[in-house]
Short mmCIF file of C-alpha atoms and ligand atoms in Angstrom, two decimals:
data_model
loop_
_atom_site.label_atom_id
_atom_site.label_comp_id
_atom_site.label_asym_id
_atom_site.label_seq_id
_atom_site.Cartn_x
_atom_site.Cartn_y
_atom_site.Cartn_z
CA MET B 196 90.68 120.30 100.68
CA LYS B 197 91.49 122.96 102.98
CA LYS B 198 94.05 121.51 105.73
CA SER B 199 93.84 121.93 108.76
CA LEU B 200 96.99 123.83 111.50
CA GLY B 201 97.18 120.45 112.94
CA TYR B 202 97.25 119.21 109.01
CA LEU B 203 100.36 121.94 108.11
CA LEU B 204 102.27 121.49 111.54
CA ILE B 205 102.09 117.54 110.67
CA LEU B 206 103.20 117.83 107.50
CA GLY B 207 106.19 119.62 108.51
CA VAL B 208 107.20 117.18 110.78
CA ALA B 209 106.77 114.27 107.72
CA GLY B 210 109.22 111.57 107.67
CA LEU B 211 109.90 112.18 111.68
CA MET B 212 106.71 111.00 113.65
CA LYS B 213 104.34 108.09 112.21
CA THR B 214 100.90 110.15 110.87
CA SER B 215 97.73 109.69 110.17
CA THR B 216 96.13 110.91 106.86
CA ALA B 217 92.31 110.29 105.91
CA PHE B 218 91.88 109.98 102.67
CA ALA B 219 89.39 107.79 101.26
CA THR B 220 89.64 109.08 97.51
CA ASN B 221 92.31 109.21 95.32
CA PRO B 222 95.06 109.76 95.38
CA LEU B 223 95.64 108.00 99.26
CA ILE B 224 98.47 109.92 100.22
CA MET B 225 98.68 112.94 99.68
CA ASP B 226 101.53 114.91 101.67
CA GLN B 227 104.10 113.56 99.23
CA PHE B 228 104.81 111.26 96.32
CA THR B 229 104.29 107.81 96.43
CA ALA B 230 104.36 105.51 93.67
CA ASP B 231 104.27 101.61 92.34
CA PRO B 232 102.15 100.62 94.99
CA THR B 233 102.07 96.84 96.67
CA ALA B 234 99.04 95.98 98.44
CA ARG B 235 99.14 93.17 101.19
CA ILE B 236 96.78 91.75 104.77
CA PHE B 237 98.61 91.43 107.30
CA ASN B 238 97.45 90.39 110.54
CA GLY B 239 93.59 91.35 108.93
CA LYS B 240 94.30 95.06 108.04
CA ILE B 241 95.65 96.32 104.49
CA TYR B 242 99.75 97.49 104.36
CA VAL B 243 100.83 99.35 101.45
CA TYR B 244 104.34 99.22 100.17
CA PRO B 245 104.78 102.17 97.91
CA SER B 246 108.37 103.55 96.37
CA HIS B 247 108.66 107.00 97.31
CA ASP B 248 109.21 109.97 94.73
CA ILE B 249 110.98 112.88 95.79
CA LYS B 250 112.08 116.08 93.65
CA ALA B 251 115.83 115.58 93.31
CA PRO B 252 118.09 117.15 95.76
CA PRO B 253 120.98 119.07 95.26
CA GLU B 254 123.09 116.29 95.59
CA TYR B 255 121.56 114.12 93.22
CA LYS B 256 123.58 113.99 90.01
CA GLY B 257 121.62 111.18 88.30
CA LYS B 258 119.47 111.69 85.00
CA PRO B 259 117.79 114.58 84.84
CA ASP B 260 113.84 114.90 84.98
CA TRP B 261 114.18 111.18 85.71
CA PHE B 262 113.24 108.97 88.93
CA VAL B 263 114.83 110.58 92.34
CA MET B 264 113.78 107.71 94.83
CA GLU B 265 115.83 107.54 98.37
CA ASP B 266 113.88 105.84 100.91
CA TYR B 267 110.80 103.08 101.37
CA HIS B 268 108.03 104.25 103.83
CA VAL B 269 104.42 101.87 104.63
CA PHE B 270 101.36 102.90 104.75
CA SER B 271 98.30 100.65 106.89
CA SER B 272 94.34 101.16 106.91
CA SER B 273 91.72 99.36 108.51
CA ASN B 274 89.09 100.51 106.17
CA LEU B 275 90.35 101.80 102.99
CA THR B 276 89.55 105.10 104.05
CA ASP B 277 91.95 105.91 107.06
CA TRP B 278 95.50 105.95 106.39
CA LYS B 279 98.21 105.73 108.61
CA ASP B 280 102.23 106.35 107.34
CA HIS B 281 104.12 104.22 109.40
CA GLY B 282 107.52 106.39 108.28
CA LYS B 283 110.53 105.34 106.59
CA ILE B 284 111.47 101.97 107.11
CA LEU B 285 114.33 101.80 104.70
CA SER B 286 116.78 104.16 102.86
CA GLN B 287 119.84 103.88 100.49
CA THR B 288 121.96 104.89 102.93
CA THR B 289 121.58 102.10 105.44
CA VAL B 290 121.79 99.19 103.27
CA ASP B 291 125.26 97.73 102.46
CA TRP B 292 125.24 97.31 98.87
CA THR B 293 123.38 99.79 97.43
CA ASP B 294 125.27 102.87 96.11
CA PRO B 295 123.91 105.70 98.43
CA THR B 296 124.34 108.33 95.75
CA ALA B 297 121.40 106.52 93.54
CA TYR B 298 118.35 107.55 93.82
CA ALA B 299 117.12 104.39 92.87
CA MET B 300 114.73 102.62 95.39
CA TRP B 301 112.76 101.21 93.04
CA ALA B 302 109.28 99.71 93.09
CA PRO B 303 109.16 97.45 96.42
CA ASP B 304 107.05 94.44 97.81
CA CYS B 305 106.67 92.56 101.28
CA VAL B 306 105.44 89.11 102.05
CA PHE B 307 104.93 87.16 105.57
CA LYS B 308 106.42 83.61 105.59
CA ASP B 309 107.13 81.36 108.96
CA GLY B 310 107.18 84.48 111.73
CA LYS B 311 108.97 86.96 109.68
CA TYR B 312 108.37 89.63 106.92
CA TYR B 313 110.24 89.97 103.71
CA PHE B 314 110.85 93.48 101.71
CA TYR B 315 112.06 93.10 98.66
CA PHE B 316 113.58 96.48 96.79
CA PRO B 317 115.25 96.83 93.46
CA ALA B 318 118.33 99.09 93.97
CA ILE B 319 121.56 100.40 91.83
CA ALA B 320 124.36 98.39 93.34
CA LYS B 321 127.61 99.89 94.40
CA PRO B 322 129.75 99.43 91.69
CA GLU B 323 131.73 96.35 91.65
CA GLY B 324 135.22 94.95 89.67
CA LYS B 325 137.43 96.81 87.33
CA ALA B 326 136.33 99.93 85.25
CA GLU B 327 135.81 99.03 81.61
CA SER B 328 138.66 101.53 80.55
CA ALA B 329 138.54 105.27 81.81
CA THR B 330 136.02 106.61 80.01
CA GLU B 331 133.82 103.91 80.91
CA PRO B 332 133.29 103.33 83.86
CA LYS B 333 131.76 100.02 84.67
CA ARG B 334 127.61 100.64 84.09
CA PRO B 335 125.14 100.91 87.56
CA GLU B 336 123.68 97.55 87.52
CA PHE B 337 119.88 97.26 89.57
CA ARG B 338 119.68 94.24 91.91
CA ILE B 339 117.19 93.28 94.32
CA GLY B 340 117.30 93.34 98.24
CA VAL B 341 115.78 91.72 101.46
CA ALA B 342 114.79 93.75 104.38
CA VAL B 343 113.74 90.85 107.38
CA SER B 344 111.54 92.52 109.82
CA ASP B 345 109.07 91.15 112.96
CA THR B 346 106.13 93.23 111.70
CA PRO B 347 104.82 94.18 108.77
CA TYR B 348 106.28 98.10 109.81
CA GLY B 349 109.66 97.20 110.34
CA PRO B 350 112.03 98.33 111.81
CA PHE B 351 113.50 95.82 108.78
CA LYS B 352 116.73 94.95 108.68
CA PRO B 353 118.50 94.73 105.61
CA LEU B 354 120.77 91.82 104.53
CA PRO B 355 124.44 92.58 103.86
CA ASN B 356 124.14 91.49 100.14
CA TYR B 357 121.93 91.46 97.38
CA ILE B 358 119.82 88.38 96.04
CA GLN B 359 122.61 85.55 93.78
CA GLY B 360 121.99 85.22 90.61
CA VAL B 361 119.25 88.02 89.83
CA LYS B 362 119.86 91.30 87.98
CA GLY B 363 117.05 93.49 87.27
CA ILE B 364 113.96 95.86 89.17
CA ASP B 365 110.27 95.47 90.46
CA PRO B 366 110.88 92.19 92.58
CA ASN B 367 107.47 90.55 93.17
CA VAL B 368 106.74 87.25 95.78
CA LEU B 369 103.71 84.68 94.89
CA ILE B 370 103.99 82.25 98.70
CA ASP B 371 102.12 79.00 96.60
CA LYS B 372 99.54 76.97 98.21
CA ASP B 373 102.64 74.41 99.03
CA GLY B 374 104.57 77.19 100.67
CA THR B 375 107.04 77.87 97.49
CA ALA B 376 107.90 80.77 96.93
CA TYR B 377 108.67 82.51 93.82
CA LEU B 378 110.54 85.51 92.91
CA TYR B 379 109.41 87.80 89.88
CA TYR B 380 111.13 90.85 88.32
CA SER B 381 111.72 92.40 85.03
CA GLN B 382 114.64 94.13 82.89
CA GLY B 383 112.95 94.36 79.61
CA LYS B 384 111.17 90.98 80.21
CA ILE B 385 109.72 89.57 82.94
CA PHE B 386 111.65 86.78 84.72
CA VAL B 387 110.82 83.91 87.97
CA ALA B 388 113.10 82.04 89.45
CA LYS B 389 111.98 79.77 92.86
CA LEU B 390 113.03 81.18 96.13
CA LYS B 391 115.07 78.66 98.57
CA PRO B 392 112.76 78.23 102.17
CA ASN B 393 115.22 81.17 103.50
CA MET B 394 113.72 83.23 101.66
CA THR B 395 116.48 84.92 100.58
CA GLU B 396 118.20 82.90 97.59
CA ILE B 397 117.14 81.70 94.85
CA ASP B 398 116.96 78.27 94.22
CA GLY B 399 117.76 76.98 90.52
CA GLU B 400 118.62 79.84 87.62
CA PRO B 401 115.87 82.58 86.92
CA ILE B 402 113.66 81.47 83.84
CA THR B 403 112.18 84.04 81.26
CA ILE B 404 108.60 84.09 81.04
CA ASP B 405 107.90 83.20 77.60
CA ASN B 406 104.45 84.10 75.64
CA LEU B 407 104.77 87.89 76.65
CA PRO B 408 104.31 90.37 74.38
CA THR B 409 107.67 90.31 72.62
CA LYS B 410 107.45 94.45 71.25
CA GLY B 411 107.68 97.27 74.06
CA LEU B 412 109.11 97.62 77.43
CA LEU B 413 107.39 95.04 80.26
CA GLU B 414 108.18 95.57 83.68
CA GLY B 415 106.29 95.48 87.19
CA PRO B 416 105.04 91.87 87.47
CA PHE B 417 102.45 90.52 90.02
CA ALA B 418 101.53 87.42 90.43
CA PHE B 419 98.61 85.77 92.39
CA GLU B 420 96.72 82.61 92.58
CA ARG B 421 92.94 82.52 92.06
CA LYS B 422 90.65 79.74 92.56
CA GLY B 423 93.81 77.62 90.50
CA THR B 424 95.02 80.10 87.56
CA TYR B 425 97.78 81.46 88.40
CA TYR B 426 97.78 85.34 87.28
CA LEU B 427 101.22 87.02 85.40
CA THR B 428 99.58 91.11 85.50
CA TYR B 429 102.40 93.20 84.18
CA PRO B 430 102.64 97.06 82.60
CA HIS B 431 102.90 97.35 79.09
CA VAL B 432 103.79 99.43 76.83
CA GLU B 433 101.72 98.10 73.85
CA ASN B 434 101.67 101.67 72.10
CA LYS B 435 103.18 105.05 73.81
CA ILE B 436 102.47 104.59 77.29
CA GLU B 437 102.15 101.70 79.39
CA ARG B 438 98.92 100.15 80.37
CA LEU B 439 98.08 97.07 82.05
CA GLU B 440 97.88 93.44 81.25
CA TYR B 441 97.04 90.10 82.60
CA ALA B 442 98.73 86.54 81.53
CA THR B 443 96.93 82.82 82.83
CA SER B 444 98.70 79.91 83.73
CA SER B 445 97.87 76.42 85.49
CA SER B 446 101.74 76.61 87.06
CA PRO B 447 103.56 79.40 88.36
CA MET B 448 106.18 79.19 86.13
CA GLY B 449 104.01 79.31 83.54
CA PRO B 450 103.60 79.04 80.65
CA PHE B 451 101.08 81.77 80.60
CA LYS B 452 98.34 82.64 77.95
CA GLN B 453 98.11 86.16 77.43
CA THR B 454 94.54 86.62 78.59
CA GLY B 455 93.47 90.56 78.03
CA VAL B 456 94.14 94.24 79.13
CA ILE B 457 93.41 94.84 82.84
CA LEU B 458 93.95 99.22 83.07
CA ASP B 459 93.88 101.33 79.41
CA GLU B 460 96.59 103.77 79.21
CA SER B 461 95.89 106.91 81.73
CA GLU B 462 94.08 109.94 80.30
CA SER B 463 96.58 111.70 82.45
CA GLY B 464 99.81 110.48 80.32
CA CYS B 465 101.59 109.34 83.11
CA TRP B 466 103.68 107.06 81.87
CA THR B 467 104.67 104.36 84.40
CA VAL B 468 101.71 102.14 85.66
CA HIS B 469 102.63 99.79 88.37
CA HIS B 470 100.06 98.23 90.39
CA SER B 471 99.24 95.46 92.46
CA ILE B 472 95.87 93.32 92.96
CA LEU B 473 94.17 93.02 96.69
CA ASP B 474 91.01 91.27 97.72
CA TRP B 475 89.42 92.64 101.16
CA LYS B 476 86.22 91.79 102.72
CA GLY B 477 84.98 90.03 99.56
CA GLU B 478 86.06 92.54 96.73
CA SER B 479 89.05 93.06 94.81
CA TYR B 480 91.08 96.42 94.44
CA LEU B 481 93.36 97.58 92.16
CA PHE B 482 96.03 99.60 93.06
CA TYR B 483 97.84 101.96 90.67
CA HIS B 484 99.84 104.92 90.67
CA ASP B 485 98.40 108.81 87.96
CA ARG B 486 100.14 111.45 88.29
CA ASP B 487 97.09 113.56 90.23
CA LEU B 488 99.71 116.02 92.34
CA SER B 489 102.40 116.54 89.65
CA PRO B 490 100.55 117.06 86.47
CA ASN B 491 102.75 118.41 84.64
CA PHE B 492 105.68 115.78 85.56
CA ASP B 493 105.34 111.96 85.53
CA LYS B 494 108.03 110.86 87.63
CA ASN B 495 106.17 112.55 91.02
CA ARG B 496 103.55 110.11 91.24
CA SER B 497 100.57 109.12 93.96
CA ILE B 498 99.14 106.17 94.68
CA ARG B 499 95.04 105.17 94.21
CA ALA B 500 93.10 102.26 94.54
CA ASP B 501 90.07 101.07 92.36
CA LYS B 502 87.60 98.52 92.75
CA LEU B 503 88.70 95.39 90.73
CA PHE B 504 85.99 92.58 89.51
CA PHE B 505 86.83 89.01 87.89
CA ASN B 506 83.69 87.31 85.16
CA ALA B 507 82.67 84.39 85.97
CA ASP B 508 85.75 82.41 84.26
CA GLY B 509 88.08 84.24 85.69
CA THR B 510 89.00 87.07 83.21
CA ILE B 511 89.31 90.18 85.28
CA GLN B 512 86.85 93.30 83.50
CA LYS B 513 88.97 96.83 82.65
CA VAL B 514 89.31 98.86 85.97
CA LYS B 515 87.35 102.03 85.28
CA PRO B 516 90.44 104.57 86.46
CA THR B 517 88.49 107.13 89.21
CA LEU B 518 88.79 109.77 91.72
CA ARG B 519 86.21 109.06 94.39
CA GLY B 520 88.32 105.71 95.08
CA VAL B 521 87.41 103.18 97.47
CA GLY B 522 86.77 104.14 100.90
CA LEU B 523 83.42 105.23 102.93
CA VAL B 524 83.93 108.82 103.30
CA ASN B 525 81.69 109.70 106.81
CA ALA B 526 79.45 112.98 106.33
CA LYS B 527 80.96 114.46 109.18
CA SER B 528 84.40 114.50 107.61
CA GLU B 529 84.69 117.52 104.98
CA ILE B 530 83.74 115.55 101.91
CA GLN B 531 86.44 116.20 99.16
CA ILE B 532 83.60 116.50 96.45
CA ASP B 533 86.24 117.52 93.61
CA ARG B 534 87.09 113.44 93.77
CA TYR B 535 83.45 113.35 92.46
CA SER B 536 82.16 109.74 90.59
CA GLU B 537 80.59 112.18 88.13
CA LYS B 538 79.83 115.86 86.95
CA SER B 539 77.60 117.85 84.57
CA ALA B 540 79.31 117.48 80.98
CA GLU B 541 79.59 121.79 81.60
CA GLY B 542 79.58 124.05 84.04
CA VAL B 543 82.30 122.38 86.55
CA ALA B 544 86.16 122.92 86.48
CA ILE B 545 88.52 121.06 89.13
CA SER B 546 91.70 123.06 89.88
CA PHE B 547 94.30 122.97 92.76
CA LEU B 548 93.58 124.99 95.68
CA ASP B 549 97.25 126.24 95.45
CA GLN B 550 98.85 126.46 92.12
CA ASN B 551 102.10 126.52 94.41
CA ASN B 552 100.56 123.53 96.81
CA PRO B 553 99.74 120.59 94.95
CA HIS B 554 99.55 118.66 98.52
CA ALA B 555 97.15 121.17 99.66
CA GLY B 556 94.62 119.15 97.47
CA TRP B 557 92.28 120.79 94.71
CA LYS B 558 88.57 123.17 94.41
CA THR B 559 85.60 122.49 92.31
CA THR B 560 84.28 125.58 90.65
CA PHE B 561 80.73 125.42 89.61
CA GLY B 562 80.43 128.29 86.75
CA ALA B 563 77.04 127.86 85.57
CA ALA B 564 73.50 127.55 86.67
CA LYS B 565 72.57 123.75 86.50
CA SER B 566 76.10 122.77 86.77
CA TRP B 567 76.58 120.10 89.14
CA VAL B 568 78.87 116.41 91.00
CA ARG B 569 77.85 113.36 92.06
CA PHE B 570 79.64 112.09 95.11
CA ASN B 571 78.94 108.52 95.85
CA GLU B 572 78.89 106.60 99.31
CA VAL B 573 78.84 108.89 102.29
CA ASP B 574 78.32 107.60 105.27
CA PHE B 575 75.65 109.07 107.35
CA GLY B 576 75.44 106.72 110.12
CA ARG B 577 72.48 106.21 112.31
CA GLY B 578 71.54 109.98 110.09
CA SER B 579 69.35 112.93 111.47
CA GLN B 580 72.91 115.62 111.01
CA LYS B 581 71.55 118.89 111.87
CA SER B 582 73.34 121.31 109.65
CA ILE B 583 75.09 121.31 106.16
CA LYS B 584 78.44 123.34 106.07
CA VAL B 585 79.54 124.51 103.23
CA ARG B 586 83.75 126.04 102.33
CA ALA B 587 83.30 128.04 99.58
CA LYS B 588 84.12 131.35 98.15
CA THR B 589 81.86 133.43 95.25
CA ASN B 590 82.41 136.69 94.02
CA ALA B 591 78.89 137.56 94.06
CA SER B 592 76.60 135.49 96.25
CA SER B 593 75.60 132.12 95.11
CA THR B 594 73.14 129.20 96.04
CA LEU B 595 74.21 125.19 96.32
CA GLU B 596 71.74 122.04 96.34
CA ILE B 597 72.70 119.37 98.18
CA HIS B 598 70.37 116.50 96.83
CA LEU B 599 70.35 112.77 98.10
CA ASP B 600 71.40 109.87 95.93
CA LYS B 601 70.39 111.45 92.37
CA GLN B 602 70.01 114.83 91.02
CA ASP B 603 66.55 115.38 91.71
CA GLY B 604 66.24 113.01 94.59
CA PRO B 605 65.43 114.34 97.94
CA LEU B 606 66.48 117.97 98.94
CA LEU B 607 68.79 117.84 101.93
CA GLY B 608 69.83 121.53 102.39
CA SER B 609 69.92 124.66 100.30
CA VAL B 610 73.04 126.68 101.49
CA LYS B 611 73.45 130.38 100.42
CA ILE B 612 77.14 130.91 99.81
CA ASP B 613 77.40 135.43 100.45
CA ASP B 614 80.00 137.51 98.78
CA ALA B 615 83.32 136.71 99.97
CA ALA B 616 86.40 137.73 98.84
CA ASP B 617 88.10 135.25 100.58
CA TRP B 618 87.08 131.30 101.85
CA LYS B 619 84.40 130.84 104.57
CA ILE B 620 82.00 127.88 105.99
CA SER B 621 78.51 128.64 105.05
CA SER B 622 75.54 126.88 107.06
CA ALA B 623 72.07 125.61 106.40
CA THR B 624 70.01 123.36 107.97
CA ALA B 625 69.56 120.11 107.34
CA LYS B 626 66.18 119.14 106.34
CA LYS B 627 65.92 115.06 107.28
CA ILE B 628 69.13 113.08 106.76
CA PRO B 629 68.72 109.77 106.50
CA LYS B 630 70.65 106.68 107.81
CA GLY B 631 73.21 104.56 106.01
CA VAL B 632 75.32 105.08 102.88
CA HIS B 633 74.34 107.36 99.85
CA ASP B 634 75.05 109.03 97.33
CA ILE B 635 75.09 113.08 96.95
CA VAL B 636 74.75 115.23 94.52
CA VAL B 637 75.34 119.17 94.43
CA THR B 638 73.60 121.54 91.87
CA GLN B 639 74.83 125.23 92.08
CA ALA B 640 71.34 126.20 92.13
CA GLY B 641 71.70 129.97 91.22
CA GLY B 642 73.89 132.73 91.39
CA GLU B 643 77.11 133.76 90.68
CA ALA B 644 80.26 131.06 89.84
CA VAL B 645 81.22 129.91 93.30
CA ASP B 646 84.58 127.27 94.35
CA VAL B 647 83.81 125.05 96.33
CA ASP B 648 86.71 123.40 98.71
CA TRP B 649 84.45 120.55 100.22
CA VAL B 650 80.79 119.43 102.36
CA SER B 651 80.28 118.70 105.41
CA PHE B 652 76.67 117.46 107.31
CA LYS B 653 77.30 118.10 111.19
O1 FUB Y 804 109.12 104.00 90.26
C1 FUB Y 804 110.55 103.43 89.49
C2 FUB Y 804 110.03 102.47 88.22
O2 FUB Y 804 109.21 103.01 87.19
C3 FUB Y 804 108.99 101.39 88.75
O3 FUB Y 804 110.15 100.05 88.94
C4 FUB Y 804 108.22 100.40 87.71
O4 FUB Y 804 107.40 99.73 87.60
C5 FUB Y 804 107.67 102.27 86.80
O5 FUB Y 804 106.49 102.33 87.70
#
């Protein structure tokens, strides 16, 4: 997954300007850590509001090896493939009530009502009142704030104070068919409160949602309505780390009935799994996070998307987490086959291109003859591409065959990679390339082990 000079320049100034990243695969965002994604559709585009993990800066004085989050970015896409970073929309230093040294801008949400966009975010409030004693200062408390904008990408103006009567994290707002808005949030348990029409105050007391698991942490609620059923989905620690579960009800405030599991615990061991669910062009998607760019530290997370399916009775099928993700990949782009859909049981290994810079992405090592990877949903457009290019490296020489749709499908071309001490781009003439969307299978057809960065059809 080589990045061009242009891309490296973009990385250098990230945060200062609006940038475009093009990743149809998981994780969705490569140039920074992102977590807790809430995906929404505004004006025909997908907007994702994640939280933003960073490496602890020297001035961070909080708990070691913990979440360090000082601001929020918002990302948008019209096709689930190309994601645009709209830059920073809110920071701990620009909200009056937040402790500007806490680095605790946790999972947010954003909704549209009556011409305005309301961004809800949890953060640690500046200490209020007297210390309990000289040795026991007042404990930091999470509160939930609101920032308002005329557009989904800001500028967002934070209200001077947090929502009164609410203490907790992970705000999520459901606007019901009759226009009534409900604020869900967590603090060990999950709570819900009606919002007043101004969207910034609660109407009555919050209530605890009953009938949910009573053992193991519950957090990160995401509620939605579908065909008259209200779904409350939430991360829950049933065993050792979080998985995604859901409960259903005929009313937004419950009573809810535990209904099933949406996503099993991550094989990577990532402890948290905050999420949201989005319907887009007739399909449903789960947005969630894992620790793709930080395998050894699960507080530096990365957002992902995978397809989610409902059964005819309204129950949700378990989501299969993938590296391939959900966006179509243009055949002319640098196809990151390390984000494969399937691979041979033996002979294929995926590793970072640069161990010191995970943001540069991964490579695929084909270590045995006949080892292969399948990469789904490549868009050849009108077809007829003339050549196949592969960025690869091998110590001797090696040949890669690229087949259409399946291992023994039509051969699109054989690319010979000669001995090269460093990465180089090798080409071959393409055989007849069809039009439309197809899977490709890349197989090591002979020779020595070979590292592959990307494959492209020109
Ligand atoms: O990102 C910080 C916290 O981790 C979130 O608020 C929780 O939902 C969990 O993902």
